[in-house]
Amino acid sequence: MLSYQYNQDPSSPLGEGEVEDWTGDWPGGDDYDDDSSEDECFGERERKYVKDDGGWYRHLKHTLAERAFNVLYPRQLGVVIDKLYDGLTTGVVPWKEILLWILYATLVSHSCGLPALGEVLESRLSNWSRLQLSVAAFDHVMSLPMGFHDSKDSGEVIKAVEQAGALASILKTTLLETLPFVLDMVIACWYVTYLLDAYAAVIVIFVGVSFSFVTYYITIIMMNARRGVATQGRAESRKLYEMVSNWTTVAFFNRAKYERFRLTQTVERSVKASQWDTDVSHIMFACQEICEILGRLMISILAAFRIVRGYMPVGNFVALESYWDTITTPLWMLGHSYQQISSDLVDAERLLQLFKTKSDVIDAPGARPVQIPAGSVEFSDVSFGYDKSNPTIDAISFVAQPGQTVALVGETGSGKSTILKLLMRFYDVQKGCIKIDGQDIRDVTLDSVREAFGFVPQAASLFNTSILDNVKYGRLDATDQEVHNACKAASIHDKILTFPHGYHTKVGERGIRLSGGELQRLAIARVILKNPRLVLLDEATSALDTETESKIQDALRRLTLGIQEVFQGQRLTHIASRPATPSSVIVSAKGGRRSTECTASFHPASPSGS
């Protein structure tokens, strides 16, 4: 684990407003392996679960033991009643039978017996399953291509990922509730036949069938109601996310009352859907109770007739009444399980749809990490379009040699940012190929390609944590001093020292507490700390004032010293007035239709600047 040692003025101990060190849980050293696969990690966690917690074997042994004592407890109660009845004539108290009955009663107790132990084991399995599914859902969403993330509804995706608990609940309900209670029903049919006769088994089957019939048909109605609850819940979550994330827009136009009205309408629809779902649940419970009462009435009448006619002892009636709850509990639980599974499936529908969404940017079979001994980059007849009928870039070709600064120039929408995204393989080219040192980037691992780049976007985005943590995101094992040095190189260190908590200052959501220039320089510091082989700059200064741009140009000059290659997306107006050097290349994308390579040199601010 990483530990931060703060011994400088900017890192003095925090009092009020202290920022949580959320990188403390980052893996370090050998624990952090970018090349380990999700399947390997999952398998390792499963093996650890089996080793530490006994895994599924412990649950199986517990289930079988609990089923056995569910029969022994009421049977022993009947034995005690018969022995007490015999004691009226013999005067002998059946201490042995009573103590054994107390032992069985303790073992079937819901507070301290096998059921309590079962709940502990179930919670461990359920939490373990939820952990695996949550991580799998996160990994899957993060592996989806940029096309998905550009068009996604963030609030809805977050809500869907949160439904990993619903899928875990399905696993728990199916394996730990439904299957054991099916076993209970089989044992119940055998035991009531043993106590009474085959007619009793018929009654149990009748109750089970009628109970299941009622549950099945009412649950169909409940599923539609639950689907409405899930739909309205996602709409409510989406609306809240939009309003909170766009607070500044709401405030600028003074539309708080309007947004409150919109939210009220959304919540009202959600409440109505939830109320209908609750009403249907109560109707189903009432119908199930009627089935259970009718079954108890029929089995009691049958037992009474057999006792008064001398076919069985009185103790069997007591045992049967005691065991009836064991008979009907599985029915209640089966009904609840079916309802719960149906409800969870509805809740998890969006997550299941996410799992079905596949990425088209994946590692090829047998892909190996990219090797970059020199650092040349070649675009060979590359074409790509977000809409295939309207290509953004068409048949673009150029070669960038090691040590060059490559300026990608053109009007807005000409494809400059798209070229950078293709180079980092956020999208795959539709025609042609992109090579790094002769290696097609589609034939090497995706992680190794992205690890080779440092990227400074048009609009830098930070996590809502400290400046230190955000810069350290560029290299997780960096020391505090290395972070400070990177910030000095990015001309932001002195500014950070003026903040209330120095490097511990929390930047706000997406860095909203910082100015545009401060955000941009922190993004540069993060890339400096990473020390990549190639650097990509996407109009890093296009929207800044002259003074801030000058500071960032100076930071970029420091960033690119010693870097093998620099790609810059720039507008033509930012290039035209600048002097030239023989180590630069200008690539012009005009209208996204054609590209030409220019040998005219280009010097942004230094031999390798912007």
Short mmCIF file of C-alpha atoms in Angstrom, two decimals, residues 251-552:
data_model
loop_
_atom_site.label_atom_id
_atom_site.label_comp_id
_atom_site.label_asym_id
_atom_site.label_seq_id
_atom_site.Cartn_x
_atom_site.Cartn_y
_atom_site.Cartn_z
CA ALA A 251 -28.37 28.87 -10.98
CA PHE A 252 -27.33 31.01 -13.97
CA PHE A 253 -30.88 30.95 -15.35
CA ASN A 254 -32.63 30.91 -11.95
CA ARG A 255 -34.58 27.75 -12.79
CA ALA A 256 -34.59 26.06 -9.36
CA LYS A 257 -38.40 26.18 -9.13
CA TYR A 258 -38.75 24.79 -12.63
CA GLU A 259 -36.38 21.91 -11.86
CA ARG A 260 -38.20 21.25 -8.59
CA PHE A 261 -41.45 20.97 -10.54
CA ARG A 262 -39.85 18.52 -12.98
CA LEU A 263 -38.38 16.47 -10.15
CA THR A 264 -41.71 16.44 -8.30
CA GLN A 265 -43.44 15.00 -11.36
CA THR A 266 -40.78 12.32 -11.70
CA VAL A 267 -40.93 11.36 -8.01
CA GLU A 268 -44.74 11.26 -8.10
CA ARG A 269 -44.65 8.75 -10.94
CA SER A 270 -42.07 6.71 -9.02
CA VAL A 271 -44.19 6.76 -5.85
CA LYS A 272 -47.33 5.69 -7.72
CA ALA A 273 -45.50 2.79 -9.33
CA SER A 274 -44.08 1.75 -5.96
CA GLN A 275 -47.49 1.94 -4.29
CA TRP A 276 -49.08 -0.32 -6.91
CA ASP A 277 -46.23 -2.79 -6.46
CA THR A 278 -46.85 -2.80 -2.68
CA ASP A 279 -50.62 -3.27 -3.11
CA VAL A 280 -50.14 -6.29 -5.37
CA SER A 281 -47.75 -7.78 -2.80
CA HIS A 282 -50.37 -7.50 -0.05
CA ILE A 283 -52.97 -9.15 -2.28
CA MET A 284 -50.62 -12.06 -2.95
CA PHE A 285 -49.81 -12.51 0.75
CA ALA A 286 -53.52 -12.61 1.60
CA CYS A 287 -54.22 -15.29 -1.03
CA GLN A 288 -51.24 -17.34 0.16
CA GLU A 289 -52.49 -17.13 3.76
CA ILE A 290 -55.90 -18.45 2.72
CA CYS A 291 -54.25 -21.47 1.05
CA GLU A 292 -52.20 -22.14 4.19
CA ILE A 293 -55.23 -21.90 6.52
CA LEU A 294 -57.28 -24.29 4.36
CA GLY A 295 -54.44 -26.79 4.42
CA ARG A 296 -54.09 -26.58 8.22
CA LEU A 297 -57.84 -27.08 8.61
CA MET A 298 -57.89 -30.20 6.41
CA ILE A 299 -54.83 -31.81 8.03
CA SER A 300 -56.17 -31.12 11.54
CA ILE A 301 -59.54 -32.70 10.74
CA LEU A 302 -57.84 -35.78 9.31
CA ALA A 303 -55.58 -36.12 12.37
CA ALA A 304 -58.51 -35.67 14.77
CA PHE A 305 -60.50 -38.47 13.10
CA ARG A 306 -57.54 -40.86 13.30
CA ILE A 307 -56.91 -40.09 16.98
CA VAL A 308 -60.52 -40.54 18.14
CA ARG A 309 -60.67 -43.83 16.26
CA GLY A 310 -57.49 -45.03 17.91
CA TYR A 311 -55.33 -45.18 14.80
CA MET A 312 -52.57 -42.95 16.23
CA PRO A 313 -51.49 -41.51 19.61
CA VAL A 314 -52.29 -37.99 20.78
CA GLY A 315 -48.61 -37.06 20.61
CA ASN A 316 -48.70 -37.37 16.83
CA PHE A 317 -51.28 -34.57 16.67
CA VAL A 318 -48.99 -32.29 18.66
CA ALA A 319 -46.03 -33.31 16.51
CA LEU A 320 -48.06 -32.64 13.36
CA GLU A 321 -49.18 -29.20 14.54
CA SER A 322 -45.60 -28.38 15.48
CA TYR A 323 -44.33 -29.64 12.15
CA TRP A 324 -46.96 -27.77 10.14
CA ASP A 325 -44.91 -24.59 10.32
CA THR A 326 -41.98 -26.57 8.93
CA ILE A 327 -44.27 -27.70 6.10
CA THR A 328 -45.69 -24.27 5.27
CA THR A 329 -42.51 -22.24 5.78
CA PRO A 330 -41.02 -23.71 2.58
CA LEU A 331 -44.20 -22.70 0.76
CA TRP A 332 -43.97 -19.17 2.06
CA MET A 333 -40.30 -19.04 1.25
CA LEU A 334 -40.79 -20.53 -2.21
CA GLY A 335 -43.41 -17.91 -2.90
CA HIS A 336 -41.15 -15.22 -1.54
CA SER A 337 -38.20 -16.61 -3.50
CA TYR A 338 -40.13 -16.65 -6.78
CA GLN A 339 -41.34 -13.13 -6.14
CA GLN A 340 -37.84 -11.99 -5.14
CA ILE A 341 -36.17 -13.58 -8.15
CA SER A 342 -38.73 -12.00 -10.47
CA SER A 343 -38.26 -8.63 -8.80
CA ASP A 344 -34.47 -8.90 -8.87
CA LEU A 345 -34.50 -9.89 -12.54
CA VAL A 346 -36.52 -6.80 -13.34
CA ASP A 347 -34.18 -4.63 -11.26
CA ALA A 348 -31.13 -6.18 -12.93
CA GLU A 349 -32.48 -5.97 -16.50
CA ARG A 350 -30.45 -2.86 -17.29
CA LEU A 351 -27.31 -4.40 -15.82
CA LEU A 352 -27.87 -7.57 -17.85
CA GLN A 353 -28.26 -5.40 -20.94
CA LEU A 354 -24.94 -3.76 -20.08
CA PHE A 355 -23.29 -7.17 -19.81
CA LYS A 356 -24.68 -8.00 -23.26
CA THR A 357 -23.09 -4.84 -24.68
CA LYS A 358 -19.79 -5.96 -26.14
CA SER A 359 -16.76 -3.86 -26.92
CA ASP A 360 -15.46 -3.91 -30.49
CA VAL A 361 -12.06 -2.64 -29.30
CA ILE A 362 -10.46 -5.71 -27.72
CA ASP A 363 -7.12 -7.48 -27.64
CA ALA A 364 -6.48 -9.80 -30.57
CA PRO A 365 -5.80 -13.47 -29.72
CA GLY A 366 -2.16 -13.83 -28.77
CA ALA A 367 -1.60 -10.07 -28.50
CA ARG A 368 1.62 -9.05 -26.77
CA PRO A 369 2.70 -5.77 -25.15
CA VAL A 370 3.89 -3.16 -27.62
CA GLN A 371 7.64 -2.67 -27.88
CA ILE A 372 8.84 0.90 -28.51
CA PRO A 373 12.62 0.96 -29.04
CA ALA A 374 12.50 4.07 -31.26
CA GLY A 375 9.05 5.62 -31.29
CA SER A 376 8.05 6.06 -34.93
CA VAL A 377 4.33 6.32 -35.69
CA GLU A 378 2.79 5.64 -39.08
CA PHE A 379 -0.74 6.30 -40.31
CA SER A 380 -1.27 4.32 -43.51
CA ASP A 381 -4.36 5.18 -45.57
CA VAL A 382 -6.47 5.50 -42.40
CA SER A 383 -10.19 6.18 -42.70
CA PHE A 384 -12.71 6.45 -39.88
CA GLY A 385 -16.16 7.88 -39.27
CA TYR A 386 -18.46 7.87 -36.27
CA ASP A 387 -21.17 7.49 -38.88
CA LYS A 388 -19.81 5.08 -41.47
CA SER A 389 -21.67 6.89 -44.24
CA ASN A 390 -19.91 10.16 -43.37
CA PRO A 391 -16.18 9.61 -42.63
CA THR A 392 -14.53 12.02 -40.23
CA ILE A 393 -11.07 11.32 -41.67
CA ASP A 394 -10.55 9.80 -45.10
CA ALA A 395 -7.39 8.05 -46.34
CA ILE A 396 -4.99 9.96 -44.13
CA SER A 397 -1.32 8.93 -44.30
CA PHE A 398 1.78 10.31 -42.63
CA VAL A 399 4.91 9.09 -40.86
CA ALA A 400 6.20 10.65 -37.65
CA GLN A 401 9.83 9.93 -36.90
CA PRO A 402 11.32 9.69 -33.39
CA GLY A 403 12.04 13.08 -31.83
CA GLN A 404 9.61 15.02 -34.01
CA THR A 405 6.83 17.32 -32.93
CA VAL A 406 3.79 16.64 -35.09
CA ALA A 407 1.15 19.36 -35.32
CA LEU A 408 -2.31 18.22 -36.39
CA VAL A 409 -4.02 21.33 -37.73
CA GLY A 410 -7.38 22.03 -39.22
CA GLU A 411 -10.75 23.61 -38.69
CA THR A 412 -13.18 22.54 -35.99
CA GLY A 413 -14.58 19.12 -36.88
CA SER A 414 -11.76 18.26 -39.28
CA GLY A 415 -10.73 15.20 -37.26
CA LYS A 416 -7.77 16.35 -35.14
CA SER A 417 -9.10 14.90 -31.90
CA THR A 418 -10.26 11.81 -33.75
CA ILE A 419 -6.71 11.10 -34.93
CA LEU A 420 -5.49 11.23 -31.33
CA LYS A 421 -8.30 8.91 -30.21
CA LEU A 422 -7.45 6.43 -32.95
CA LEU A 423 -3.80 6.55 -31.94
CA MET A 424 -4.72 5.61 -28.35
CA ARG A 425 -7.13 3.05 -29.79
CA PHE A 426 -10.27 4.42 -28.23
CA TYR A 427 -11.71 3.44 -31.61
CA ASP A 428 -10.45 1.01 -34.24
CA VAL A 429 -9.76 2.29 -37.74
CA GLN A 430 -12.27 1.24 -40.38
CA LYS A 431 -9.68 1.22 -43.17
CA GLY A 432 -5.91 1.25 -43.22
CA CYS A 433 -3.71 0.77 -40.17
CA ILE A 434 -1.76 2.61 -37.49
CA LYS A 435 1.68 1.34 -36.54
CA ILE A 436 4.06 2.11 -33.71
CA ASP A 437 7.61 1.03 -34.56
CA GLY A 438 6.16 -1.23 -37.26
CA GLN A 439 3.61 -2.89 -34.95
CA ASP A 440 -0.06 -2.60 -35.85
CA ILE A 441 -1.72 -1.33 -32.68
CA ARG A 442 -4.55 -3.84 -33.23
CA ASP A 443 -2.05 -6.69 -32.81
CA VAL A 444 -0.66 -5.58 -29.43
CA THR A 445 -2.36 -5.34 -26.06
CA LEU A 446 -4.64 -2.40 -25.47
CA ASP A 447 -3.22 -1.69 -22.01
CA SER A 448 0.36 -1.48 -23.28
CA VAL A 449 -0.61 0.96 -26.05
CA ARG A 450 -2.37 3.33 -23.67
CA GLU A 451 0.38 2.99 -21.08
CA ALA A 452 2.88 4.29 -23.64
CA PHE A 453 1.04 7.61 -24.07
CA GLY A 454 0.64 10.70 -21.99
CA PHE A 455 -2.49 12.67 -22.87
CA VAL A 456 -3.44 16.26 -22.08
CA PRO A 457 -7.07 16.79 -23.20
CA GLN A 458 -8.87 19.97 -24.16
CA ALA A 459 -10.82 19.93 -20.90
CA ALA A 460 -8.90 18.26 -18.09
CA SER A 461 -10.98 16.28 -15.60
CA LEU A 462 -9.93 15.57 -12.01
CA PHE A 463 -11.27 13.38 -9.23
CA ASN A 464 -12.94 15.02 -6.25
CA THR A 465 -9.97 14.50 -3.96
CA SER A 466 -6.68 16.23 -3.16
CA ILE A 467 -4.28 17.76 -5.66
CA LEU A 468 -1.62 15.30 -4.53
CA ASP A 469 -3.83 12.30 -5.26
CA ASN A 470 -4.88 13.64 -8.65
CA VAL A 471 -1.33 14.24 -9.84
CA LYS A 472 -0.18 10.91 -8.42
CA TYR A 473 -2.82 9.24 -10.62
CA GLY A 474 -0.25 9.53 -13.42
CA ARG A 475 2.04 7.10 -11.59
CA LEU A 476 0.62 5.32 -8.57
CA ASP A 477 3.95 4.52 -6.92
CA ALA A 478 5.35 8.06 -7.17
CA THR A 479 6.69 9.76 -4.06
CA ASP A 480 5.43 13.09 -2.78
CA GLN A 481 8.69 14.75 -3.82
CA GLU A 482 8.28 13.46 -7.37
CA VAL A 483 4.78 14.96 -7.42
CA HIS A 484 6.16 18.30 -6.23
CA ASN A 485 8.86 18.21 -8.91
CA ALA A 486 6.29 17.48 -11.62
CA CYS A 487 4.16 20.40 -10.46
CA LYS A 488 7.21 22.68 -10.48
CA ALA A 489 7.90 21.62 -14.06
CA ALA A 490 4.29 22.43 -14.92
CA SER A 491 4.58 25.91 -13.33
CA ILE A 492 1.82 25.17 -10.82
CA HIS A 493 3.79 24.38 -7.63
CA ASP A 494 3.94 27.96 -6.33
CA LYS A 495 0.22 28.41 -6.94
CA ILE A 496 -0.57 25.22 -5.00
CA LEU A 497 1.35 26.56 -2.00
CA THR A 498 -1.09 29.49 -1.81
CA PHE A 499 -4.08 27.15 -1.36
CA PRO A 500 -5.41 26.67 2.21
CA HIS A 501 -4.22 23.07 2.47
CA GLY A 502 -1.49 23.07 -0.14
CA TYR A 503 -1.24 19.74 -1.92
CA HIS A 504 -4.06 18.40 0.27
CA THR A 505 -6.55 20.90 -1.14
CA LYS A 506 -9.64 19.16 -2.45
CA VAL A 507 -10.35 20.20 -6.04
CA GLY A 508 -14.11 19.59 -6.14
CA GLU A 509 -16.09 17.49 -8.57
CA ARG A 510 -14.19 17.28 -11.88
CA GLY A 511 -11.86 20.01 -10.53
CA ILE A 512 -14.53 22.71 -10.43
CA ARG A 513 -12.73 24.67 -7.69
CA LEU A 514 -9.78 25.34 -9.96
CA SER A 515 -9.47 27.73 -12.89
CA GLY A 516 -9.06 26.49 -16.44
CA GLY A 517 -5.36 27.26 -16.45
CA GLU A 518 -4.81 25.51 -13.11
CA LEU A 519 -6.67 22.45 -14.33
CA GLN A 520 -4.62 22.35 -17.50
CA ARG A 521 -1.30 22.68 -15.68
CA LEU A 522 -2.26 19.92 -13.23
CA ALA A 523 -3.09 17.72 -16.21
CA ILE A 524 0.36 18.49 -17.62
CA ALA A 525 1.98 17.73 -14.24
CA ARG A 526 0.20 14.39 -14.19
CA VAL A 527 1.66 13.51 -17.60
CA ILE A 528 5.12 14.75 -16.58
CA LEU A 529 4.97 12.43 -13.58
CA LYS A 530 3.99 9.52 -15.81
CA ASN A 531 7.02 10.16 -18.07
CA PRO A 532 5.48 8.52 -21.17
CA ARG A 533 7.18 7.55 -24.44
CA LEU A 534 4.80 9.64 -26.54
CA VAL A 535 2.74 12.71 -25.65
CA LEU A 536 -0.63 13.77 -27.08
CA LEU A 537 -1.88 17.33 -26.65
CA ASP A 538 -5.44 18.06 -27.73
CA GLU A 539 -5.77 21.85 -28.13
CA ALA A 540 -4.32 22.20 -24.66
CA THR A 541 -4.36 26.04 -24.74
CA SER A 542 -7.06 26.94 -27.25
CA ALA A 543 -9.57 28.36 -24.78
CA LEU A 544 -7.21 30.21 -22.42
CA ASP A 545 -6.20 33.82 -22.01
CA THR A 546 -2.79 35.00 -23.22
CA GLU A 547 -1.09 35.06 -19.81
CA THR A 548 -2.35 31.59 -18.84
CA GLU A 549 -1.50 30.24 -22.27
CA SER A 550 2.05 31.55 -21.91
CA LYS A 551 2.44 29.71 -18.59
CA ILE A 552 1.05 26.50 -20.05
#
